[in-house]
mmCIF file of C-alpha atoms in Angstrom:
data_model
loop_
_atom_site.group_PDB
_atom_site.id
_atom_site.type_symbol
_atom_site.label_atom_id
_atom_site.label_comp_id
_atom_site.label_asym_id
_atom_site.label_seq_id
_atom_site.Cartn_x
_atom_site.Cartn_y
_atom_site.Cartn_z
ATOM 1 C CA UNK A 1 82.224 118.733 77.569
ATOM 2 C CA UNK A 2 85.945 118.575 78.507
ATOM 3 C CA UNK A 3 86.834 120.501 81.827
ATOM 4 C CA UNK A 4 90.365 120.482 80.599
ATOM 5 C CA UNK A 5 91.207 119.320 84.361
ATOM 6 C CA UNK A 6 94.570 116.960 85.174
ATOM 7 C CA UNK A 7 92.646 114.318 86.528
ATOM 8 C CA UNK A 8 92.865 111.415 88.288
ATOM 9 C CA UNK A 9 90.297 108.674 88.284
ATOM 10 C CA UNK A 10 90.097 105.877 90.294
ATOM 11 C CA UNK A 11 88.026 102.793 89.992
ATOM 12 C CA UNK A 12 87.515 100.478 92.963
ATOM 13 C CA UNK A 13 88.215 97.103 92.227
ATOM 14 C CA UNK A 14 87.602 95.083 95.456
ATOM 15 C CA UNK A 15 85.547 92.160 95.628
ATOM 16 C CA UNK A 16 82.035 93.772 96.379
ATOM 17 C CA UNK A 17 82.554 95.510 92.933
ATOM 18 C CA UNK A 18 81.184 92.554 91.322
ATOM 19 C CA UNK A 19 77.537 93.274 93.181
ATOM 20 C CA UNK A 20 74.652 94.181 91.560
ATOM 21 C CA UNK A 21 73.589 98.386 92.146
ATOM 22 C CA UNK A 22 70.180 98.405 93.756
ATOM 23 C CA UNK A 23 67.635 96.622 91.690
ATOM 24 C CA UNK A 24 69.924 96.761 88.265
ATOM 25 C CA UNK A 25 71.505 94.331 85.853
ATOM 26 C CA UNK A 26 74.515 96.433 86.333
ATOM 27 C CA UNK A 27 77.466 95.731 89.005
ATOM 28 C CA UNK A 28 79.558 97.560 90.068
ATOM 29 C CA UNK A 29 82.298 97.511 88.218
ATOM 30 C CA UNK A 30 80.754 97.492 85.120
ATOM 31 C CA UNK A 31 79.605 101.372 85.687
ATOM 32 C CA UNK A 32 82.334 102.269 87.225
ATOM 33 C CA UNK A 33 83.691 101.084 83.775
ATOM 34 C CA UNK A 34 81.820 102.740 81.850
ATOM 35 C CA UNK A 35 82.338 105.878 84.011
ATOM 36 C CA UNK A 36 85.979 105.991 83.449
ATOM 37 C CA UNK A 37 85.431 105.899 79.397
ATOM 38 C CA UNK A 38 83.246 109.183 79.667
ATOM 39 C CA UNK A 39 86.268 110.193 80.713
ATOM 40 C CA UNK A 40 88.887 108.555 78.587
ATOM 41 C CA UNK A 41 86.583 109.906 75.728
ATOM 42 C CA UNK A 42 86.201 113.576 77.145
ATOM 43 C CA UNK A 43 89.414 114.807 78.564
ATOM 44 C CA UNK A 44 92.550 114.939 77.189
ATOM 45 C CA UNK A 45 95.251 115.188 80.563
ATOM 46 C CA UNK A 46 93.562 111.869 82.518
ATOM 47 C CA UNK A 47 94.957 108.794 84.200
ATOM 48 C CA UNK A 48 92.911 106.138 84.932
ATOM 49 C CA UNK A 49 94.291 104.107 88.124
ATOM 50 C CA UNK A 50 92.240 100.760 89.858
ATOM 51 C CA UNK A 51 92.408 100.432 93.963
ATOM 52 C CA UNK A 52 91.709 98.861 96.813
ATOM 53 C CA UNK A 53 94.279 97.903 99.333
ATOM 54 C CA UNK A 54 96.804 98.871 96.644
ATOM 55 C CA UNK A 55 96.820 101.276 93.763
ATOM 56 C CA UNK A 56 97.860 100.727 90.087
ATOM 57 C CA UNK A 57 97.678 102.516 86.900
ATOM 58 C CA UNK A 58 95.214 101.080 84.038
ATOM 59 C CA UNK A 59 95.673 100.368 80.418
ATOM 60 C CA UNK A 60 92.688 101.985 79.460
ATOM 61 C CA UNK A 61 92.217 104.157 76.465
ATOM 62 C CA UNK A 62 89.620 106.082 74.721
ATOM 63 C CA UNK A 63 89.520 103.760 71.558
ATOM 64 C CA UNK A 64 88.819 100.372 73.910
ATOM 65 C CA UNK A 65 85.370 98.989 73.801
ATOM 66 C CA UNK A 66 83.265 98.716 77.015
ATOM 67 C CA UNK A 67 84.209 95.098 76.575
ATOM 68 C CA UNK A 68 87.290 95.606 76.418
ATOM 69 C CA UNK A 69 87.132 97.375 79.857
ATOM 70 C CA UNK A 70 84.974 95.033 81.559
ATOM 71 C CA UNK A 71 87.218 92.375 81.033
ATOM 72 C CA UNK A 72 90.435 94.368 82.232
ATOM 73 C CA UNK A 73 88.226 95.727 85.603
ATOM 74 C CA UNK A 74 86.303 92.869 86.150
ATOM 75 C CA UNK A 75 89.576 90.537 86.385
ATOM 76 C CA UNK A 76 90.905 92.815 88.954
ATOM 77 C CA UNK A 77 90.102 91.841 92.580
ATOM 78 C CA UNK A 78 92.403 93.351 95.541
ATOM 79 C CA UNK A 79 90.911 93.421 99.187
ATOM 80 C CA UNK A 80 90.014 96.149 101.144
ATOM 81 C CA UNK A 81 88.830 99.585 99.716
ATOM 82 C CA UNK A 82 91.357 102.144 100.920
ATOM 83 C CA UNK A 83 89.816 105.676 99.397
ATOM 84 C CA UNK A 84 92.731 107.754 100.235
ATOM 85 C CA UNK A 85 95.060 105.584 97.947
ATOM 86 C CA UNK A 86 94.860 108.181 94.759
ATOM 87 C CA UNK A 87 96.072 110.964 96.770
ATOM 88 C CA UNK A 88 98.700 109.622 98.441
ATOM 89 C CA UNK A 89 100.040 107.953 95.158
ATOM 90 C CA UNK A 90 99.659 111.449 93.446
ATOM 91 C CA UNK A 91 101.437 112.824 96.500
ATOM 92 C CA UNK A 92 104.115 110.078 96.663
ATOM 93 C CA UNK A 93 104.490 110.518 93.084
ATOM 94 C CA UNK A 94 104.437 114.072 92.539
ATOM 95 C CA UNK A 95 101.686 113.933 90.057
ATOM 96 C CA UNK A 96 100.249 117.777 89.725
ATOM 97 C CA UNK A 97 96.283 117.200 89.495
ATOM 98 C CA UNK A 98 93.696 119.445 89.921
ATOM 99 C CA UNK A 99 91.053 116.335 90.286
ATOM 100 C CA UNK A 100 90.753 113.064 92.071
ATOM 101 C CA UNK A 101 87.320 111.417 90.701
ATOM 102 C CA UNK A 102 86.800 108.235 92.715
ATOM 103 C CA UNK A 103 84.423 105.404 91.964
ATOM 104 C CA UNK A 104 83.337 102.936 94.309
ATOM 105 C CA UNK A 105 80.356 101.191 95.326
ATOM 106 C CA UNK A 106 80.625 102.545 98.835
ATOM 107 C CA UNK A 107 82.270 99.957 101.065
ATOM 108 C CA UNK A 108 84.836 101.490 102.147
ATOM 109 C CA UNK A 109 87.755 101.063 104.471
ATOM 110 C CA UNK A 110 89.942 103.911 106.024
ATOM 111 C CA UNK A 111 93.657 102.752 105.679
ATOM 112 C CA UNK A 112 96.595 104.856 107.639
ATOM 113 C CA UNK A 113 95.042 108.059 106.882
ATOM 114 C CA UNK A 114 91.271 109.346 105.940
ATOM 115 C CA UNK A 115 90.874 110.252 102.170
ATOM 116 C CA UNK A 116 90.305 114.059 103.693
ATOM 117 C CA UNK A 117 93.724 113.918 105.678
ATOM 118 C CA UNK A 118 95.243 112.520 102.138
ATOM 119 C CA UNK A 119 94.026 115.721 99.911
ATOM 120 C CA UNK A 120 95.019 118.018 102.669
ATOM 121 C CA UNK A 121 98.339 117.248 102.262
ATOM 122 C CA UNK A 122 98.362 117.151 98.563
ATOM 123 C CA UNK A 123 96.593 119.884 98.366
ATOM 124 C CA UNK A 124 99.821 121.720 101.167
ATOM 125 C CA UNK A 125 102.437 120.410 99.215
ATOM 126 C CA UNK A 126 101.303 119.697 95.588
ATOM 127 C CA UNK A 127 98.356 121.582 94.154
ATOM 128 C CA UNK A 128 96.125 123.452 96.884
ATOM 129 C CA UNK A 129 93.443 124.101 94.785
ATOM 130 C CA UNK A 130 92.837 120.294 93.903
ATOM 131 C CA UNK A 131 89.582 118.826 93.974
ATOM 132 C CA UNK A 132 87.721 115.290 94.860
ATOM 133 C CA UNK A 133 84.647 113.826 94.300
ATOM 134 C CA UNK A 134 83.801 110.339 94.580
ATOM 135 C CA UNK A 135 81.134 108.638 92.937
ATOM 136 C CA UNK A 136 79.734 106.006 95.295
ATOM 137 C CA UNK A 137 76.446 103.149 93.390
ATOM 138 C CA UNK A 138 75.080 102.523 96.704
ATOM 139 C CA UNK A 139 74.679 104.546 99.845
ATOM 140 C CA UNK A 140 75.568 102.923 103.503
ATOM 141 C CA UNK A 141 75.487 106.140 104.883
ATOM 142 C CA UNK A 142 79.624 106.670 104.932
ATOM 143 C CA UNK A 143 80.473 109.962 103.390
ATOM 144 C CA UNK A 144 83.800 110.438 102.629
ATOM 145 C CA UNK A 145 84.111 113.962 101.529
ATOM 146 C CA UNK A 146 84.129 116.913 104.177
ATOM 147 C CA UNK A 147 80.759 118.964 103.829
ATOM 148 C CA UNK A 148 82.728 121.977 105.369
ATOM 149 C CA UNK A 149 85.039 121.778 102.240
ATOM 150 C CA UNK A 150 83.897 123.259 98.756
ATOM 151 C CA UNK A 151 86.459 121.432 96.813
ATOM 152 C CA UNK A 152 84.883 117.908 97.901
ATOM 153 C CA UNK A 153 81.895 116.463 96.905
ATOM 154 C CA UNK A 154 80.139 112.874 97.392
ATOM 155 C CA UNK A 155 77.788 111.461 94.596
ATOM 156 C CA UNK A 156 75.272 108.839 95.545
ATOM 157 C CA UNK A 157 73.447 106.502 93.109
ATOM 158 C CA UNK A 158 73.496 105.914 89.417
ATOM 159 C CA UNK A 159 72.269 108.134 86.698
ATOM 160 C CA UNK A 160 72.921 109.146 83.397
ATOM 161 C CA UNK A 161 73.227 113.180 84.524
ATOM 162 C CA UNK A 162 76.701 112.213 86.833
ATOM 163 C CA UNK A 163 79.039 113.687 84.558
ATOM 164 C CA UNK A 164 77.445 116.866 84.195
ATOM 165 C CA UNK A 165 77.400 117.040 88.116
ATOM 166 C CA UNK A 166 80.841 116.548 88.024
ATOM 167 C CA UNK A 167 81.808 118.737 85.533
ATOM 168 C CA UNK A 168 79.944 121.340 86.961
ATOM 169 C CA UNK A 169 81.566 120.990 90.173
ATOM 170 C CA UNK A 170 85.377 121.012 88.436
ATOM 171 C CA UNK A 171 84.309 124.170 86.562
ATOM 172 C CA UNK A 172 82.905 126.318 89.618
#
């Protein structure tokens, strides 16, 4: 079901993408693929943007095949995953958002400023009701969302009921 949200979601595209998740014939990047068409398919204001030491916007649409998007994601391959690079390109760029949805397979790396530090400021200058979440495939036991703050939230594993988490948390 659409949320109707502006958002933002970005798929991490560094070189442990291409990893299996736990004990699956999936890798990373293929769900975190697959996770951007739900989105593609269900809301109508999104951008879909690939990071890791750098940030650009992808040519993905709702009427690609998964195929199709495998081959654009899995090509990709940056360096270092820097999780605060949506909101400081929204910021930068003046994009109004309400969400940041951010898909990684958890190995992170904290560039000039934490991912928290980069929604506070969007959130003081842009939109200060945005939200993040951030879906991470595997769990190494870095968090990146604050638990003190109701408009984060971080999502561990893989399973088919992820979207409705997340829409439920956009909604409330």
């Amino acid at each position: 079901t659409p949320t109707n949200k502006r958002i933002m979601i970005a798929l991490d595209v560094s070189g442990s993408m291409g990893s299996p998740i736990m004990n699956s014939p999936l890798c990373a990047f293929e769900a975190v693929a697959a996770f951007a068409m739900v989105t593609a398919r269900t809301e109508p204001e999104h951008m879909i943007m690939a990071f890791s030491n750098n940030i650009v916007p992808l040519p993905i649409t709702a009427k690609m095949s998964m195929k199709e998007i495998f081959r654009i994601v899995s090509g990709m391959d940056f360096s270092r995953t820097d999780c605060a690079l949506p909101m400081v390109y929204a910021h930068k760029n003046k994009i109004k958002l309400d969400a940041f949805g951010i898909y990684t397979d958890n190995e992170t790396w904290v560039g000039r400023i934490h991912p928290k530090q980069a929604l506070d400021k969007y959130r003081k200058e842009i939109n200060p009701s945005a939200k993040s979440y951030v879906a991470a495939f595997s769990s190494t036991g870095f968090s990146i969302a604050d638990p003190k703050d109701p408009g984060m939230l971080d999502i561990v594993g893989l399973s088919s009921d992820i979207p409705a988490v997340i829409e439920w948390f956009l909604r409330r």
